XYZ file of C-alpha atoms in Angstrom:
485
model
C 0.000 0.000 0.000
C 1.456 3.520 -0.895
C 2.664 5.896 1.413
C -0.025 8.777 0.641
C -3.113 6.378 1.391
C -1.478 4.935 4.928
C -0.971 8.596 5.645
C -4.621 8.970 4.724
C -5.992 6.176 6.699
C -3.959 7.263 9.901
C -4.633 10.803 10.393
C -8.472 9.866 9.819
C -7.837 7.247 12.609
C -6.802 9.606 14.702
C -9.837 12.353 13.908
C -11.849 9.146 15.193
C -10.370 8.574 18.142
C -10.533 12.475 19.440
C -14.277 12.279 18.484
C -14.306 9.470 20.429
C -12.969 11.114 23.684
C -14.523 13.865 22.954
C -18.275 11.363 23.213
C -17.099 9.827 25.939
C -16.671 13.265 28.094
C -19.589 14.172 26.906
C -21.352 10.803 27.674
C -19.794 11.193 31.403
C -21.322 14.718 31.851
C -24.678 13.272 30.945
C -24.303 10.306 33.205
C -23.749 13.253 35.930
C -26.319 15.649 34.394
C -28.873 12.877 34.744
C -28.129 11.917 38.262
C -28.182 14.759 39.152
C -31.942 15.634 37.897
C -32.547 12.516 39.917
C -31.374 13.730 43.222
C -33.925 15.518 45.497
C -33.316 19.423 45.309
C -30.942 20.902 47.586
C -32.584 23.396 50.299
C -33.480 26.868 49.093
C -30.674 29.721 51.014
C -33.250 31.873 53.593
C -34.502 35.108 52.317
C -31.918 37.814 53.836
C -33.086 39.897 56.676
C -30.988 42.976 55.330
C -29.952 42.721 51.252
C -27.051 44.328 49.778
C -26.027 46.298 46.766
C -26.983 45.047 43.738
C -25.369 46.668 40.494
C -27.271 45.480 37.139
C -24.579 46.363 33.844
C -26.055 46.618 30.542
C -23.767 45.994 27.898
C -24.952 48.066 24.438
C -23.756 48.375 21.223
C -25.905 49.438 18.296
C -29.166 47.951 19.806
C -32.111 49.633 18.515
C -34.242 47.140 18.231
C -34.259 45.521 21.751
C -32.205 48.213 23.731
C -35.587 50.050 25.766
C -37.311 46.100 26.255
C -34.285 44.955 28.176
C -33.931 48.658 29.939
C -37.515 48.617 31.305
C -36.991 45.164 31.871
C -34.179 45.476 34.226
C -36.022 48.578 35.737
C -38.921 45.811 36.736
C -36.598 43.929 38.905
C -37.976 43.398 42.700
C -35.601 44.685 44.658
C -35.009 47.278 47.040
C -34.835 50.849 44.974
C -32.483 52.403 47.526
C -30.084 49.172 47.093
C -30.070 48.813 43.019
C -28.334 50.619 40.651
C -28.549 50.108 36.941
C -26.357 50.767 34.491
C -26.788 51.114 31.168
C -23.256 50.780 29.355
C -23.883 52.082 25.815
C -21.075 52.100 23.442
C -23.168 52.477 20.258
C -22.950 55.389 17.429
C -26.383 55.228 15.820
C -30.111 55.414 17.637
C -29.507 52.764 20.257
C -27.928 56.208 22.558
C -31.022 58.493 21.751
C -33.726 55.682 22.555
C -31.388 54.417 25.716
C -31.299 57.712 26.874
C -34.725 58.636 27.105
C -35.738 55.292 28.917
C -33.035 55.870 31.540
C -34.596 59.297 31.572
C -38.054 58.518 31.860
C -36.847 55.616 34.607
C -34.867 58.253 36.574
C -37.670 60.506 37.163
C -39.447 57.463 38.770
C -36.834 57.603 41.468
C -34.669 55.177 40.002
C -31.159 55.165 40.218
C -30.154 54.220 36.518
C -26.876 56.022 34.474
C -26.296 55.874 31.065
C -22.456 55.416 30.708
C -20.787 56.335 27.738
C -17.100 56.062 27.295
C -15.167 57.947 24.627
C -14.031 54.681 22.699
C -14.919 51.190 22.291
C -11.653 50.119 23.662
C -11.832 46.480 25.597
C -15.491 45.788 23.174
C -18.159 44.692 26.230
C -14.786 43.476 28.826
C -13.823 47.161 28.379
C -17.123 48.882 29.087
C -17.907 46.045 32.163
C -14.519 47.530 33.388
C -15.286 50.777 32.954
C -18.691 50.744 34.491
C -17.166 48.946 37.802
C -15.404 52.172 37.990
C -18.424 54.143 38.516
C -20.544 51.744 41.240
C -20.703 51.012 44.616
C -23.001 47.621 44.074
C -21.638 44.375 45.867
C -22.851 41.742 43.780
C -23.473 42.248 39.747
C -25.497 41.217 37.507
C -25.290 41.222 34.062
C -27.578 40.824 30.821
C -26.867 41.560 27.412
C -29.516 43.637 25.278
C -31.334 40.316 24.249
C -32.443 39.391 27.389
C -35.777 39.717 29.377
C -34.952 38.912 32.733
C -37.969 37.965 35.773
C -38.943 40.230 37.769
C -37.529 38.430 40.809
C -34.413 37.587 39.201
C -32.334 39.152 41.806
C -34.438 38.022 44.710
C -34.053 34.085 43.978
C -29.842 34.381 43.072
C -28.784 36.779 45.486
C -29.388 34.486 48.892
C -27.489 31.751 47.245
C -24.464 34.456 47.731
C -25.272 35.357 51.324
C -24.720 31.178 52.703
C -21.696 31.275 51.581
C -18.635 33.976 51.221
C -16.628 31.259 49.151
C -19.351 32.063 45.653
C -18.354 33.687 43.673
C -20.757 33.739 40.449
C -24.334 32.495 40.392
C -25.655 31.584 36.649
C -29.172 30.824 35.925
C -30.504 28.845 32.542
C -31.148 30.674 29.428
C -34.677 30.853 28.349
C -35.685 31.032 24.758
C -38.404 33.933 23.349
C -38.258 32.911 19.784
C -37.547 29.153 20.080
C -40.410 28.161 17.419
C -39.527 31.341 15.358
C -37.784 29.258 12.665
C -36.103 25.910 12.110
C -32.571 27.985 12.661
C -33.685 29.079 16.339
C -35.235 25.575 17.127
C -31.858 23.510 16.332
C -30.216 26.693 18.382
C -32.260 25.896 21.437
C -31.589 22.186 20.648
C -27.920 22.295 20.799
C -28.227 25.352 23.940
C -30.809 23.457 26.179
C -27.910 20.561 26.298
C -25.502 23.011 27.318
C -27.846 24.326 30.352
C -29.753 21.265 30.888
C -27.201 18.741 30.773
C -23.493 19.609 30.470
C -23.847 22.803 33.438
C -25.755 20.524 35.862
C -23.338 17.462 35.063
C -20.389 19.881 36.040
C -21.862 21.384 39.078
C -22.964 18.049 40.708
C -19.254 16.674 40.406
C -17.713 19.907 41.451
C -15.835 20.328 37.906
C -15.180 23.909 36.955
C -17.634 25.904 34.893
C -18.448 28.954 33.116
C -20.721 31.881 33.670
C -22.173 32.603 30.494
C -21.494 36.415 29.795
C -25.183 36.926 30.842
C -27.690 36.163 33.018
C -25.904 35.555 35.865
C -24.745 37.323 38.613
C -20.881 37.938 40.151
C -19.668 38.537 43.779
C -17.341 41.969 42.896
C -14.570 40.956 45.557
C -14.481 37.875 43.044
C -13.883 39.720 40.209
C -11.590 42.154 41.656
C -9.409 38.961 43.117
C -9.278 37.303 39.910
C -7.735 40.194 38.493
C -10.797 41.932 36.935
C -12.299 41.813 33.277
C -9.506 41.576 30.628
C -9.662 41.878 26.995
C -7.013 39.652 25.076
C -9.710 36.764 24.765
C -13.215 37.221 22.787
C -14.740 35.079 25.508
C -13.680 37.426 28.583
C -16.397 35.707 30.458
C -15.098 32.026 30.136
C -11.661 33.725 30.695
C -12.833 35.263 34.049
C -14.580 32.337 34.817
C -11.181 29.750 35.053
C -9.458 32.981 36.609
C -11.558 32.876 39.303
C -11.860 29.313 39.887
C -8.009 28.575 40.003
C -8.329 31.574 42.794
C -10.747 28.982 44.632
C -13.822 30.714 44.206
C -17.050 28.634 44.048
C -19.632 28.560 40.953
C -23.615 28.106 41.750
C -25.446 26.930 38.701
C -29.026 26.852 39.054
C -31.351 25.486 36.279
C -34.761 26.069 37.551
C -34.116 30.033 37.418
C -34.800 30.721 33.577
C -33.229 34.303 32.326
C -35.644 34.768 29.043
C -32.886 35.565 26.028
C -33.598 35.796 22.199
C -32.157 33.514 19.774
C -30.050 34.845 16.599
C -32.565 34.590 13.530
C -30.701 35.138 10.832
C -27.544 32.888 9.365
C -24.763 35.604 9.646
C -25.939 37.018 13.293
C -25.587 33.099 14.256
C -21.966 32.931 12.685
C -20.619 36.539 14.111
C -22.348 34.904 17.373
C -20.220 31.491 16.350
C -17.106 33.123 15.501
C -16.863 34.664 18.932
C -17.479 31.274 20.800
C -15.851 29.301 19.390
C -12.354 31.326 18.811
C -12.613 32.933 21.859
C -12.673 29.445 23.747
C -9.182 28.536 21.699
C -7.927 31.657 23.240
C -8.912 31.200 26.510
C -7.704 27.237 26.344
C -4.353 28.509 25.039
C -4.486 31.210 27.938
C -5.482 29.009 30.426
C -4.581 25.008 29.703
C -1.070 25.468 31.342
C -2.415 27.284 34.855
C -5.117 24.684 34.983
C -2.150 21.809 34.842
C -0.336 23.143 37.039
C -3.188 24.111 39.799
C -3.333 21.835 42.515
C -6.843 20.752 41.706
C -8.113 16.960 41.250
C -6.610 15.073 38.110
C -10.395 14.730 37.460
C -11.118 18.527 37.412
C -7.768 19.112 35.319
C -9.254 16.375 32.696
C -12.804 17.585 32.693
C -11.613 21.774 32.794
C -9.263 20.859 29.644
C -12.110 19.227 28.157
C -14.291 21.788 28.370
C -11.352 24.119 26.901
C -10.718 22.370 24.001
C -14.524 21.962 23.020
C -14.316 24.111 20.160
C -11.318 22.248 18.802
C -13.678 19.798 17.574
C -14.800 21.386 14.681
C -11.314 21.120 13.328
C -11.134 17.244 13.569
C -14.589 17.490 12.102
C -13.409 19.574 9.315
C -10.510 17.552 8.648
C -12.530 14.199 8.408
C -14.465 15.197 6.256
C -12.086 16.673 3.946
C -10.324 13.329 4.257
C -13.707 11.347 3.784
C -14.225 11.503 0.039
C -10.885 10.394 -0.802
C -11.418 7.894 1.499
C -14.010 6.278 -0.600
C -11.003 5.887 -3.456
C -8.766 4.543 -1.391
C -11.311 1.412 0.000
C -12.274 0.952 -3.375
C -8.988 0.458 -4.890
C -7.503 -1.323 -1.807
C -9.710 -4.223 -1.288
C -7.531 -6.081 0.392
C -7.045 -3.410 3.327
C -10.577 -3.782 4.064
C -10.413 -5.329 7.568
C -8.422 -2.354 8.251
C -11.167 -0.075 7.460
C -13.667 -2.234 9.428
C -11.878 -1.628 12.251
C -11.776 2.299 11.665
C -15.414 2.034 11.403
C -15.673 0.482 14.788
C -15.054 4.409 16.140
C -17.477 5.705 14.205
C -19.701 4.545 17.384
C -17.757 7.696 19.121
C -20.583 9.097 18.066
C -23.339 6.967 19.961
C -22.947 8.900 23.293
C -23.707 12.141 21.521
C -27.215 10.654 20.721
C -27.488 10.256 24.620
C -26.594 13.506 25.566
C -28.810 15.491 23.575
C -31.624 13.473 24.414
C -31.179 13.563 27.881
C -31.505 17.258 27.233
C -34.450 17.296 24.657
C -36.469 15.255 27.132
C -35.641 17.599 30.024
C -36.935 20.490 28.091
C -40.137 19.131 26.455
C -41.033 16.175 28.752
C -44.407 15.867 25.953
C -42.491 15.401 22.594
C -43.401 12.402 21.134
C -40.085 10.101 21.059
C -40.485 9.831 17.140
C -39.628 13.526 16.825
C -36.051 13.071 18.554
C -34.194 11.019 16.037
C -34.816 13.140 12.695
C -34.306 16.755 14.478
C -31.163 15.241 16.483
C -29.704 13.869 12.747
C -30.784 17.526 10.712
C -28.799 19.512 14.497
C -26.042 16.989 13.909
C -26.031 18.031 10.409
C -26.398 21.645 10.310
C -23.569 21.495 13.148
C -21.390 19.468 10.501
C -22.536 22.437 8.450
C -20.409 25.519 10.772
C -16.756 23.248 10.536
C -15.508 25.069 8.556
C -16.272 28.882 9.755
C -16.022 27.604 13.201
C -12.560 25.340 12.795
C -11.259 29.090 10.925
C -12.432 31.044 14.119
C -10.431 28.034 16.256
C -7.482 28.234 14.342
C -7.336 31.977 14.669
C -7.459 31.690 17.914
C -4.707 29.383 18.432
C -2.255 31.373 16.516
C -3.365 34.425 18.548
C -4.690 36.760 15.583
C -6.262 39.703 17.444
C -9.970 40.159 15.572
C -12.896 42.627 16.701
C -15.674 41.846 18.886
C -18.208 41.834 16.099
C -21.581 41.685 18.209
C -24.844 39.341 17.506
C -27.150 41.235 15.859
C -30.926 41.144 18.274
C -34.178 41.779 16.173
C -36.481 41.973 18.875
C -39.826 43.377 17.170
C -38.272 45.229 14.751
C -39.386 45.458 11.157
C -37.481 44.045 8.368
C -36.025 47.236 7.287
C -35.059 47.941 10.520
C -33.678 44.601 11.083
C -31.323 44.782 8.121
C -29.715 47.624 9.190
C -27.448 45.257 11.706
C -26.510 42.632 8.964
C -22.744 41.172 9.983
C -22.028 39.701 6.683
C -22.410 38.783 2.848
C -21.464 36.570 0.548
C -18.344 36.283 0.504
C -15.524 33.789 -0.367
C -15.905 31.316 2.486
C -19.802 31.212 1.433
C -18.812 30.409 -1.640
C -16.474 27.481 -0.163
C -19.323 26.362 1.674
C -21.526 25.533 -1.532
C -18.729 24.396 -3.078
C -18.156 21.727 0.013
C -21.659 20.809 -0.489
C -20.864 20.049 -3.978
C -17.755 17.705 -2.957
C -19.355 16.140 0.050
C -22.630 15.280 -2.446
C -19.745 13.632 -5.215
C -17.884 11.595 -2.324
C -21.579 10.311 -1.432
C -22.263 9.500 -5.219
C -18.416 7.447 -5.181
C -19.412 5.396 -2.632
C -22.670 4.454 -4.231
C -21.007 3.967 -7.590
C -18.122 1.413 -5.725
C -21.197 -0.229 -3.928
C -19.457 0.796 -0.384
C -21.943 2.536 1.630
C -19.696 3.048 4.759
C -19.030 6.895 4.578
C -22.444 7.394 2.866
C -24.421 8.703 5.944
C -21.731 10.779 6.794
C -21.198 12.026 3.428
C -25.209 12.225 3.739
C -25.036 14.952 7.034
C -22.343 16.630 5.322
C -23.941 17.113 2.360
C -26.838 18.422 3.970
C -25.587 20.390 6.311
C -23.033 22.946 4.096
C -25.873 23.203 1.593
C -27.976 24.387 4.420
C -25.478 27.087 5.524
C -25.087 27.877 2.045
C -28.704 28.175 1.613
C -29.115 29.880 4.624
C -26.485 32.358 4.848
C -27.480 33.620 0.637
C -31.057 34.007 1.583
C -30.375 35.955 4.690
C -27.670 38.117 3.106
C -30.234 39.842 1.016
């Protein structure tokens, strides 16, 4: 056997086996997420006989649409008036600053206390104005929500006791609601793939004690935490799973707490998804690169160190994802002409059941948020998530990369519709079509000719993967043309 098709056949080996260990940590957090649904509920902290100061930040930029929903929003909170301040950090440059203003305005002549911060640049994106506006604040505890979000009006109420038990917590983060799940098929598979996160994979972590994140919103932070873990910094795009692993190493404790929902909106539109993508997903390879060697040296558990590097190098996976499937159509070649190899491949395939605990773990999740589905419905949406996921590899695995090489990009913001009319809506489009859209179609093409080798060699293997593939980058094609207009 030549040397290029052994090459072939081992680095695709190896793409298995990560995708393998990355199931299997993902099986393990379900196994924990479940039991810990199972367990009866730990005791409620006591209401507070005195409460503290409570700062609620407001991250803007160029919000319009949604930026006076989540202002009167936040102005609803139950919570002592004298003790609350809110403040409503607004970076933008276009009508987001005139229609902020007036609701802190008309809020401030209730007797609020409400600012509207604006600083001189956008230096530091939303790290740098959270920075800025802990300059100007006396609150205690903060919460933050970005302009998306519709929080409860006893939001502050039901977190901040869980602070008062015990000096060691540092953050309390609460479950993202969804107020446009059914909006289209692109926010259902969103709330799919998010409901996992916050149903399964936050819970799993919290019951065995492994380190988590707060989420950049809905959540609330001790400010001695922050100010111990060395404040908000800006070199990452995720500065809030950055803080998060700062704070953690400093031995500060993280309450999760499912059962108080934060209502958020979900990205409509193909390119506000991918800026929304792009930021994730890079900004996790910048905050594993940042933070992988402190971790391993920490004196924390082995188990922690395995689980907390884990959940660093989640991202990663769309570049093993990308580079299977690149490697998947020649593939088909290779087995074809090669016969006598075959075992070899049979054995390869045995990995493909990497992929089996994924099935688990989303629906553990599914069932957790619609306990009345019918089971039918599970398999075909978990295969078109799956497949639409397949879909981002390669404009995620380019934001990972980026990251890992340490190429500085802006903070390009999701773009939040709220009501707005379509005009309106447009005005906040992120992106067109440009050249990696055009690679995207063009992978559809090449993952839809590796499916028709393998039918024409009779060896149906690859075929449903080449099926998901094919599927998936002609829906992101599809997707990100007709939303570009």
């Amino acid at each position: 056997m030549p040397l290029l098709p052994i090459l072939l056949v081992a680095v695709y080996g190896l793409c298995l086996l990560f995708i393998l260990g990355f199931s299997l940590g993902q099986w393990e957090l379900t196994r924990l997420g479940r039991r810990a649904h199972q367990a009866p509920p730990p005791p409620l902290p006591p209401v507070p006989a005195v409460w503290p100061r409570v700062t609620v930040q407001l991250p803007l930029y160029n919000e319009q649409n949604v930026v006076e929903r989540v202002i009167d929003a936040t102005a609803a909170l139950d919570y002592p008036a004298d003790l609350l301040h809110i403040q409503v950090l607004d970076d933008s440059n276009d009508a987001t600053v005139d229609l902020a203003a007036a609701r802190v305005a008309h809020h401030a002549a209730r007797g609020l206390r409400i600012s509207h911060v604006r600083r001189p640049n956008r230096e530091g994106y939303k790290a740098g104005a959270l920075r800025h506006g802990l300059e100007e604040t006396d609150g205690e505890f903060i919460a933050i929500f970005d302009a998306d979000f519709v929080p409860e009006a006893d939001f502050l109420r039901r977190t901040i006791p869980f602070f008062l038990q015990d000096e060691q917590v540092g953050v309390v983060q609460t479950r993202w609601g969804h107020l446009n799940e059914n909006e289209s098929l692109l926010t259902r598979l969103q709330a799919f793939g998010l409901d996992a996160h916050f149903l399964i994979e936050q819970v799993g972590r919290t019951f065995a004690g492994f380190f988590l994140n707060f989420n950049g919103t809905g959540g609330v932070w001790r400010r001695a935490c922050i100010d111990d873990a060395g404040g908000w910094h800006t070199d990452t795009l995720t500065e809030d799973l950055d803080l998060s692993y700062r704070a953690q190493l400093r031995g500060w404790r993280f309450v999760y707490r499912p059962e108080i929902v934060a209502p958020a909106e979900l990205p409509a539109v193909m390119d506000a998804l991918k800026s929304q993508q792009f930021r994730w997903t890079k900004g996790a390879a910048e905050t594993a690169h940042k933070h992988l060697g402190p971790v391993w040296r920490s004196g924390q558990p082995l188990a922690v160190k395995l689980q907390a590097s884990f959940h660093l190098l989640n991202s990663s996976v769309y570049v093993v994802i990308m580079l299977m499937a690149l490697l998947s159509v020649p593939l088909v070649f290779v087995r074809a002409q090669f016969a006598e190899y075959k075992v070899v491949f049979q054995l390869a395939s045995v990995f493909l059941f990497g992929f089996t605990p994924l099935v688990y773990y989303y629906y553990s999740a599914w069932r957790l948020a619609h306990p009345d589905k019918p089971l039918w419905r599970y398999p075909g949406f978990f295969l078109l998530f799956l497949s639409v996921s397949m879909g981002l590899a390669l404009h995620n695995a380019r934001a990972v990369i980026l990251g890992w090489l340490g190429r500085r990009t802006p903070f390009v913001r999701t773009p939040k519709a709220g009501t707005a009319p379509a005009a309106r809506r447009r005005r906040y489009r992120t992106g067109g079509v440009g050249p990696l859209v055009a690679l995207e179609g063009l992978l559809a093409a090449y993952f839809a000719f590796g499916w028709g080798a393998g039918v024409y060699f009779h060896d149906f293997g690859l075929l449903p993967f080449h099926t998901l593939l094919t599927v998936g980058f002609a829906a992101i094609f599809y997707y990100s043309v007709r939303h570009a207009r």
